[in-house]
Coordinates of C-alpha atoms and ligand atoms in Angstrom, one line a residue:
X1 CA -18.1 12.0 -30.3
X2 CA -14.4 12.1 -29.8
X3 CA -12.8 9.8 -27.2
X4 CA -9.6 10.7 -25.5
X5 CA -7.3 8.2 -23.9
X6 CA -5.8 9.4 -20.6
X7 CA -3.0 7.6 -18.8
X8 CA -3.6 7.8 -15.1
X9 CA -0.8 7.4 -12.5
X10 CA -2.3 7.6 -9.0
X11 CA 1.2 7.8 -7.3
X12 CA 2.1 7.4 -3.7
X13 CA 1.2 8.9 -0.3
X14 CA -1.9 11.1 -0.7
X15 CA -1.8 10.4 -4.5
X16 CA -4.4 7.6 -4.5
X17 CA -6.8 9.7 -2.4
X18 CA -6.5 12.7 -4.7
X19 CA -6.9 10.4 -7.7
X20 CA -10.2 9.0 -6.3
X21 CA -11.4 12.5 -5.7
X22 CA -10.4 13.7 -9.2
X23 CA -12.1 10.7 -10.8
X24 CA -15.4 11.9 -9.2
X25 CA -15.0 15.1 -11.1
X26 CA -14.0 13.5 -14.4
X27 CA -17.1 11.2 -14.1
X28 CA -19.6 14.1 -13.9
X29 CA -17.7 16.1 -16.5
X30 CA -18.1 13.2 -19.0
X31 CA -21.8 12.8 -18.1
X32 CA -22.5 16.5 -18.5
X33 CA -20.3 17.7 -21.3
X34 CA -20.6 14.8 -23.8
X35 CA -16.9 13.9 -23.5
X36 CA -15.5 10.4 -23.4
X37 CA -12.3 9.8 -21.5
X38 CA -10.9 6.3 -21.7
X39 CA -8.9 6.4 -18.4
X40 CA -6.2 3.7 -18.3
X41 CA -4.2 3.2 -15.1
X42 CA -0.5 3.1 -15.4
X43 CA 1.7 2.1 -12.4
X44 CA 4.6 4.3 -11.3
X45 CA 6.3 5.2 -8.1
X46 CA 7.4 3.6 -4.8
X47 CA 4.9 0.7 -4.8
X48 CA 5.8 -0.7 -8.2
X49 CA 9.5 0.0 -7.4
X50 CA 9.2 -2.2 -4.2
X51 CA 7.5 -5.0 -6.3
X52 CA 9.7 -4.9 -9.4
X53 CA 12.7 -2.8 -8.8
X54 CA 11.6 -0.4 -11.5
X55 CA 9.8 2.9 -10.7
X56 CA 8.5 3.6 -14.2
X57 CA 7.9 0.2 -15.9
X58 CA 8.0 -0.2 -19.7
X59 CA 4.3 -1.3 -19.6
X60 CA 3.3 2.1 -18.2
X61 CA 5.4 4.0 -20.8
X62 CA 3.5 2.1 -23.5
X63 CA 0.2 3.2 -22.0
X64 CA 1.5 6.8 -21.9
X65 CA 2.8 6.7 -25.4
X66 CA -0.7 5.5 -26.7
X67 CA -2.5 8.3 -24.8
X68 CA -3.6 11.8 -25.7
X69 CA -2.5 13.1 -22.2
X70 CA -1.4 11.9 -18.8
X71 CA -2.8 12.7 -15.4
X72 CA -0.5 11.9 -12.5
X73 CA -0.7 12.0 -8.7
X74 CA 2.4 12.8 -6.6
X75 CA 5.1 10.2 -6.3
X76 CA 7.2 9.7 -3.1
X77 CA 10.9 8.6 -2.8
X78 CA 11.1 7.6 -6.5
X79 CA 9.8 11.0 -7.8
X80 CA 13.0 11.8 -9.7
X81 CA 12.9 8.4 -11.4
X82 CA 9.4 9.0 -12.5
X83 CA 8.7 12.6 -13.3
X84 CA 12.2 13.8 -14.2
X85 CA 12.5 10.9 -16.5
X86 CA 9.0 11.4 -18.1
X87 CA 9.8 15.1 -18.6
X88 CA 13.0 14.2 -20.5
X89 CA 11.5 11.2 -22.4
X90 CA 8.6 13.1 -23.7
X91 CA 10.4 16.4 -24.0
X92 CA 7.9 18.2 -21.8
X93 CA 9.9 21.3 -21.8
X94 CA 7.5 23.7 -20.1
X95 CA 6.3 23.3 -16.5
X96 CA 3.3 25.6 -16.2
X97 CA 2.2 26.3 -12.6
X98 CA -0.7 28.7 -12.0
X99 CA -0.9 30.4 -8.6
X100 CA -4.3 32.0 -8.2
X101 CA -6.2 33.3 -5.2
X102 CA -9.6 31.5 -4.8
X103 CA -12.4 32.9 -2.6
X104 CA -12.6 31.7 1.0
X105 CA -9.1 30.2 0.9
X106 CA -6.5 31.8 3.3
X107 CA -4.8 34.0 0.7
X108 CA -2.1 36.7 1.2
X109 CA -3.8 39.0 -1.2
X110 CA -7.2 38.5 -3.1
X111 CA -5.7 39.7 -6.4
X112 CA -3.0 37.1 -6.7
X113 CA -3.1 35.6 -10.2
X114 CA 0.3 34.6 -11.5
X115 CA 1.7 31.7 -13.5
X116 CA 5.1 30.1 -13.5
X117 CA 6.5 29.1 -16.8
X118 CA 9.5 27.0 -15.8
X119 CA 12.0 25.3 -18.0
X120 CA 11.7 21.6 -17.3
X121 CA 14.5 19.6 -18.9
X122 CA 17.9 21.1 -18.0
X123 CA 19.7 23.2 -15.4
X124 CA 21.0 21.2 -12.4
X125 CA 18.2 18.7 -12.8
X126 CA 20.1 16.9 -15.5
X127 CA 21.6 14.8 -12.7
X128 CA 25.2 15.5 -13.7
X129 CA 26.8 15.2 -10.3
X130 CA 30.2 13.9 -9.6
X131 CA 32.6 13.2 -6.6
X132 CA 36.3 14.0 -6.8
X133 CA 37.7 11.9 -4.0
X134 CA 35.8 11.9 -0.7
X135 CA 35.4 15.6 0.0
X136 CA 34.8 17.4 -3.2
X137 CA 31.5 17.2 -5.2
X138 CA 30.5 18.8 -8.4
X139 CA 27.1 19.4 -10.0
X140 CA 26.9 20.6 -13.6
X141 CA 24.4 23.3 -14.6
X142 CA 23.3 23.0 -18.2
X143 CA 21.6 25.9 -19.8
X144 CA 21.1 25.9 -23.6
X145 CA 19.9 28.5 -26.1
X146 CA 17.4 26.1 -27.6
X147 CA 15.7 25.6 -24.2
X148 CA 15.9 29.2 -23.2
X149 CA 14.3 30.2 -26.5
X150 CA 11.4 27.8 -26.2
X151 CA 10.6 28.6 -22.5
X152 CA 10.9 32.4 -23.1
X153 CA 8.6 32.1 -26.2
X154 CA 6.0 30.1 -24.1
X155 CA 6.2 32.6 -21.3
X156 CA 5.4 35.5 -23.7
X157 CA 2.7 33.5 -25.5
X158 CA 1.1 32.8 -22.2
X159 CA 1.3 36.5 -21.2
X160 CA -0.5 37.4 -24.5
X161 CA -3.6 35.5 -23.4
X162 CA -3.7 37.1 -19.9
X163 CA -5.1 40.5 -18.9
X164 CA -1.9 41.9 -17.2
X165 CA 0.3 41.1 -20.2
X166 CA 3.5 41.1 -18.2
X167 CA 6.6 38.8 -18.1
X168 CA 9.1 38.8 -15.3
X169 CA 12.3 36.8 -16.1
X170 CA 14.0 35.5 -12.9
X171 CA 17.7 34.8 -12.8
X172 CA 20.9 35.3 -11.0
X173 CA 23.0 36.5 -13.9
X174 CA 25.2 38.7 -11.7
X175 CA 26.7 35.5 -10.2
X176 CA 26.1 32.8 -12.8
X177 CA 27.2 35.1 -15.6
X178 CA 27.5 32.5 -18.3
X179 CA 24.5 30.2 -17.7
X180 CA 22.0 32.8 -16.4
X181 CA 23.7 35.3 -18.7
X182 CA 22.5 33.2 -21.7
X183 CA 19.0 32.8 -20.1
X184 CA 18.7 36.6 -19.6
X185 CA 20.0 37.4 -23.1
X186 CA 17.5 35.1 -24.7
X187 CA 14.6 36.5 -22.6
X188 CA 15.6 40.0 -23.7
X189 CA 15.8 39.0 -27.3
X190 CA 12.4 37.3 -27.1
X191 CA 10.8 40.3 -25.5
X192 CA 11.6 42.4 -28.6
X193 CA 9.2 40.2 -30.5
X194 CA 6.4 41.0 -28.1
X195 CA 6.1 44.8 -27.9
X196 CA 2.7 44.6 -26.3
X197 CA 4.0 42.7 -23.3
X198 CA 5.6 44.5 -20.4
X199 CA 8.9 42.9 -19.6
X200 CA 11.1 43.1 -16.5
X201 CA 13.8 41.1 -14.8
X202 CA 14.4 40.2 -11.2
X203 CA 17.3 38.5 -9.4
X204 CA 16.0 35.3 -7.8
X205 CA 16.6 36.6 -4.2
X206 CA 14.6 39.8 -4.9
X207 CA 11.8 37.7 -6.5
X208 CA 11.5 35.6 -3.2
X209 CA 11.0 38.9 -1.4
X210 CA 8.6 40.5 -3.8
X211 CA 6.5 37.3 -3.8
X212 CA 5.8 37.9 -0.1
X213 CA 5.6 41.7 -0.3
X214 CA 3.6 42.4 -3.5
X215 CA 2.5 39.1 -4.9
X216 CA -0.4 40.8 -6.7
X217 CA 2.0 42.5 -9.1
X218 CA 3.3 39.4 -10.8
X219 CA 1.8 37.9 -13.9
X220 CA 4.0 35.5 -15.8
X221 CA 7.2 34.4 -14.2
X222 CA 9.7 32.9 -16.6
X223 CA 12.3 30.8 -14.8
X224 CA 15.0 28.2 -15.2
X225 CA 14.3 24.7 -13.8
X226 CA 15.5 25.1 -10.2
X227 CA 14.4 28.6 -9.4
X228 CA 10.9 27.8 -10.7
X229 CA 10.7 24.7 -8.5
X230 CA 11.6 26.6 -5.4
X231 CA 9.7 29.8 -6.1
X232 CA 6.4 28.0 -7.0
X233 CA 6.4 26.1 -3.7
X234 CA 6.8 29.5 -2.0
X235 CA 4.1 31.1 -4.1
X236 CA 1.6 28.3 -3.3
X237 CA 1.8 29.4 0.4
X238 CA 0.3 32.7 -0.6
X239 CA -3.0 31.1 -1.9
X240 CA -3.7 28.5 0.9
X241 CA -0.8 26.0 0.5
X242 CA 0.4 23.3 -1.9
X243 CA -3.1 21.8 -2.0
X244 CA -4.3 24.8 -4.1
X245 CA -1.5 24.5 -6.7
X246 CA -2.0 22.5 -9.9
X247 CA 0.6 22.0 -12.7
X248 CA 1.2 21.0 -16.3
X249 CA 4.3 19.6 -18.1
X250 CA 3.9 20.6 -21.7
X251 CA 5.7 19.5 -24.8
X252 CA 4.9 20.1 -28.5
X253 CA 2.5 17.2 -28.9
X254 CA 2.0 15.7 -25.4
X255 CA 1.4 16.9 -21.9
X256 CA 1.3 15.5 -18.4
X257 CA -0.7 17.1 -15.6
X258 CA 0.0 16.8 -11.8
X259 CA -0.2 18.8 -8.6
X260 CA 3.0 20.6 -7.8
X261 CA 3.4 19.1 -4.4
X262 CA 5.0 15.8 -3.3
X263 CA 3.3 12.7 -1.8
X264 CA 2.8 14.3 1.6
X265 CA 3.4 11.2 3.7
X266 CA 2.6 13.1 6.9
X267 CA -1.1 13.2 6.0
X268 CA -1.5 10.2 3.7
X269 CA -4.4 7.9 4.3
X270 CA -6.2 10.3 6.6
X271 CA -8.6 11.8 3.9
X272 CA -7.7 15.3 4.9
X273 CA -5.5 16.3 1.9
X274 CA -6.8 19.1 -0.3
X275 CA -7.9 17.6 -3.6
X276 CA -8.1 20.9 -5.4
X277 CA -4.4 20.6 -6.6
X278 CA -5.2 17.5 -8.6
X279 CA -8.8 18.6 -9.6
X280 CA -7.4 21.8 -11.1
X281 CA -4.6 19.7 -12.8
X282 CA -7.4 17.8 -14.5
X283 CA -9.0 21.1 -15.4
X284 CA -5.7 22.2 -17.0
X285 CA -5.7 18.8 -18.9
X286 CA -9.1 19.5 -20.4
X287 CA -8.0 23.0 -21.3
X288 CA -5.0 21.6 -23.1
X289 CA -6.9 18.9 -24.9
X290 CA -9.5 21.5 -25.9
X291 CA -6.9 23.6 -27.5
X292 CA -4.7 20.8 -28.9
X293 CA -7.7 19.0 -30.5
X294 CA -9.8 22.1 -31.1
X295 CA -12.6 20.7 -28.9
X296 CA -14.9 23.4 -27.4
X297 CA -16.6 20.8 -25.1
X298 CA -13.4 20.2 -23.3
X299 CA -12.8 23.9 -22.9
X300 CA -16.3 24.3 -21.5
X301 CA -15.8 21.4 -19.1
X302 CA -12.5 22.9 -17.9
X303 CA -14.3 26.2 -17.2
X304 CA -17.0 24.4 -15.3
X305 CA -14.5 22.7 -13.0
X306 CA -13.0 26.0 -12.0
X307 CA -16.4 27.6 -11.5
X308 CA -17.6 24.7 -9.4
X309 CA -14.5 24.8 -7.3
X310 CA -15.0 28.5 -6.6
X311 CA -18.7 27.9 -5.8
X312 CA -17.9 25.1 -3.4
X313 CA -15.3 27.3 -1.6
X314 CA -17.9 30.2 -1.4
X315 CA -20.3 27.8 0.1
X316 CA -17.8 27.2 2.9
X317 CA -17.1 23.5 2.1
X318 CA -13.4 23.0 2.7
X319 CA -10.8 20.5 3.9
X320 CA -9.0 21.2 7.2
X321 CA -6.0 22.7 5.3
X322 CA -8.3 25.6 4.3
X323 CA -9.9 25.9 7.7
X324 CA -12.9 23.6 7.1
X325 CA -13.8 20.2 8.3
X326 CA -14.9 18.0 5.3
X327 CA -12.9 15.1 4.0
X328 CA -11.0 14.9 0.7
X329 CA -13.8 12.9 -0.9
X330 CA -16.6 15.1 0.5
X331 CA -14.9 18.1 -0.9
X332 CA -14.6 16.4 -4.3
X333 CA -18.2 15.3 -4.1
X334 CA -19.3 18.9 -3.4
X335 CA -17.4 20.1 -6.4
X336 CA -18.9 17.3 -8.6
X337 CA -22.4 18.3 -7.4
X338 CA -21.7 21.9 -8.2
X339 CA -20.6 21.0 -11.7
X340 CA -24.0 19.1 -12.2
X341 CA -25.8 22.2 -10.9
X342 CA -23.9 24.5 -13.3
X343 CA -24.7 22.4 -16.4
X344 CA -27.4 23.5 -18.7
Ligands
ATP1 P1 7.8 14.4 -0.8 O1 9.0 13.8 -0.2 O2 7.0 13.4 -1.6 O3 8.1 15.6 -1.7 P2 7.0 16.1 1.4 O4 6.0 15.9 2.5 O5 8.4 16.3 1.7 O6 6.8 14.8 0.4 P3 5.1 17.6 0.0 O7 4.4 16.4 -0.3 O8 5.3 18.6 -1.1 O9 6.6 17.3 0.5 O10 4.4 18.3 1.2 C1 4.9 19.4 1.9 C2 3.9 19.8 3.0 O11 2.7 20.3 2.4 C3 3.5 18.7 3.9 O12 3.3 19.1 5.2 C4 2.2 18.2 3.3 O13 1.3 17.6 4.3 C5 1.6 19.5 2.8 N1 0.7 19.1 1.6 C6 1.2 18.8 0.4 N2 0.1 18.5 -0.5 C7 -1.0 18.8 0.2 C8 -2.4 18.7 -0.1 N3 -2.8 18.3 -1.3 N4 -3.3 19.0 0.9 C9 -2.8 19.4 2.1 N5 -1.5 19.5 2.5 C10 -0.6 19.2 1.6

């Protein structure tokens, strides 16, 4: 039996609650699908920063380097020092964020099933900001052909495996003619290699409108770093809020999985946060491991997590965020029980 080492960063705010909930799921998955996950905690975020002055200690990086994949809760004030750094250090160039309508969640349209494929390493997130005197500030936007090519390729490859087979490239090339001009050109060049995929483009302002008006028409959204960050938070509101939105940061040989939301300090410690964002992030992790290491057991386990989540929602067991009254841990326990009931 194969064993996978998973680096686990619980994070801040609601992070530890979501982590506790997700571990319940990973426990039943291991028991029922003959998978062994060696889950190793790695400190990162505000707490370790307060203790040591470092948000992402070398000891945690060592654990991550020795792991097959990483599962991470949201981090608070030090988020940029942790996740932006990890994305660059491990060259996790694709941020993949599925936005899918689940039954019994307050959704804008029942047929919403889209996925963001967002460039994750450049754009204005490079942190190249400067002051000139007291009253003038500059932020550099870096867009390179290499990163446009690999994110466009991943967007089209993702579309190949989905029923709608459609890619929408989102940009503002009419204003940022050089940077988004390059992004647009590369998306168009890549589209030529995928004649079976329907390709269109949208200015980012039009995309924000269409997300509200006709969200069911989107399939794969290919974006630069900042537009993808903003639009995916907006899109999460169409399927019941940030608590329904998982995410993956994917490189060539390593990947890190985390909810798309922040540490939600306003609801931390109350056990009312929706754990589905992190549970579905763990599901994405098992999918990735299954594909990366050619392991059908992980793929089956991933499918079971999604099925059990749907079943639990159909049974009307939901946290307050979705209109129900169970706690974060009760919701997770219900999903864990549903996984056990699904298993052969
Ligand atoms: P940060 O500064 O860490 O980004 P934030 O509160 O500004 O924190 P988010 O953490 O992304 O930003 O949260 C935005 C809103 O969404 C908050 O009202 C928060 O309570 C809510 N929220 C985020 N995640 C969840 C969740 N899993 N379940 C329920 N509500 C959530």
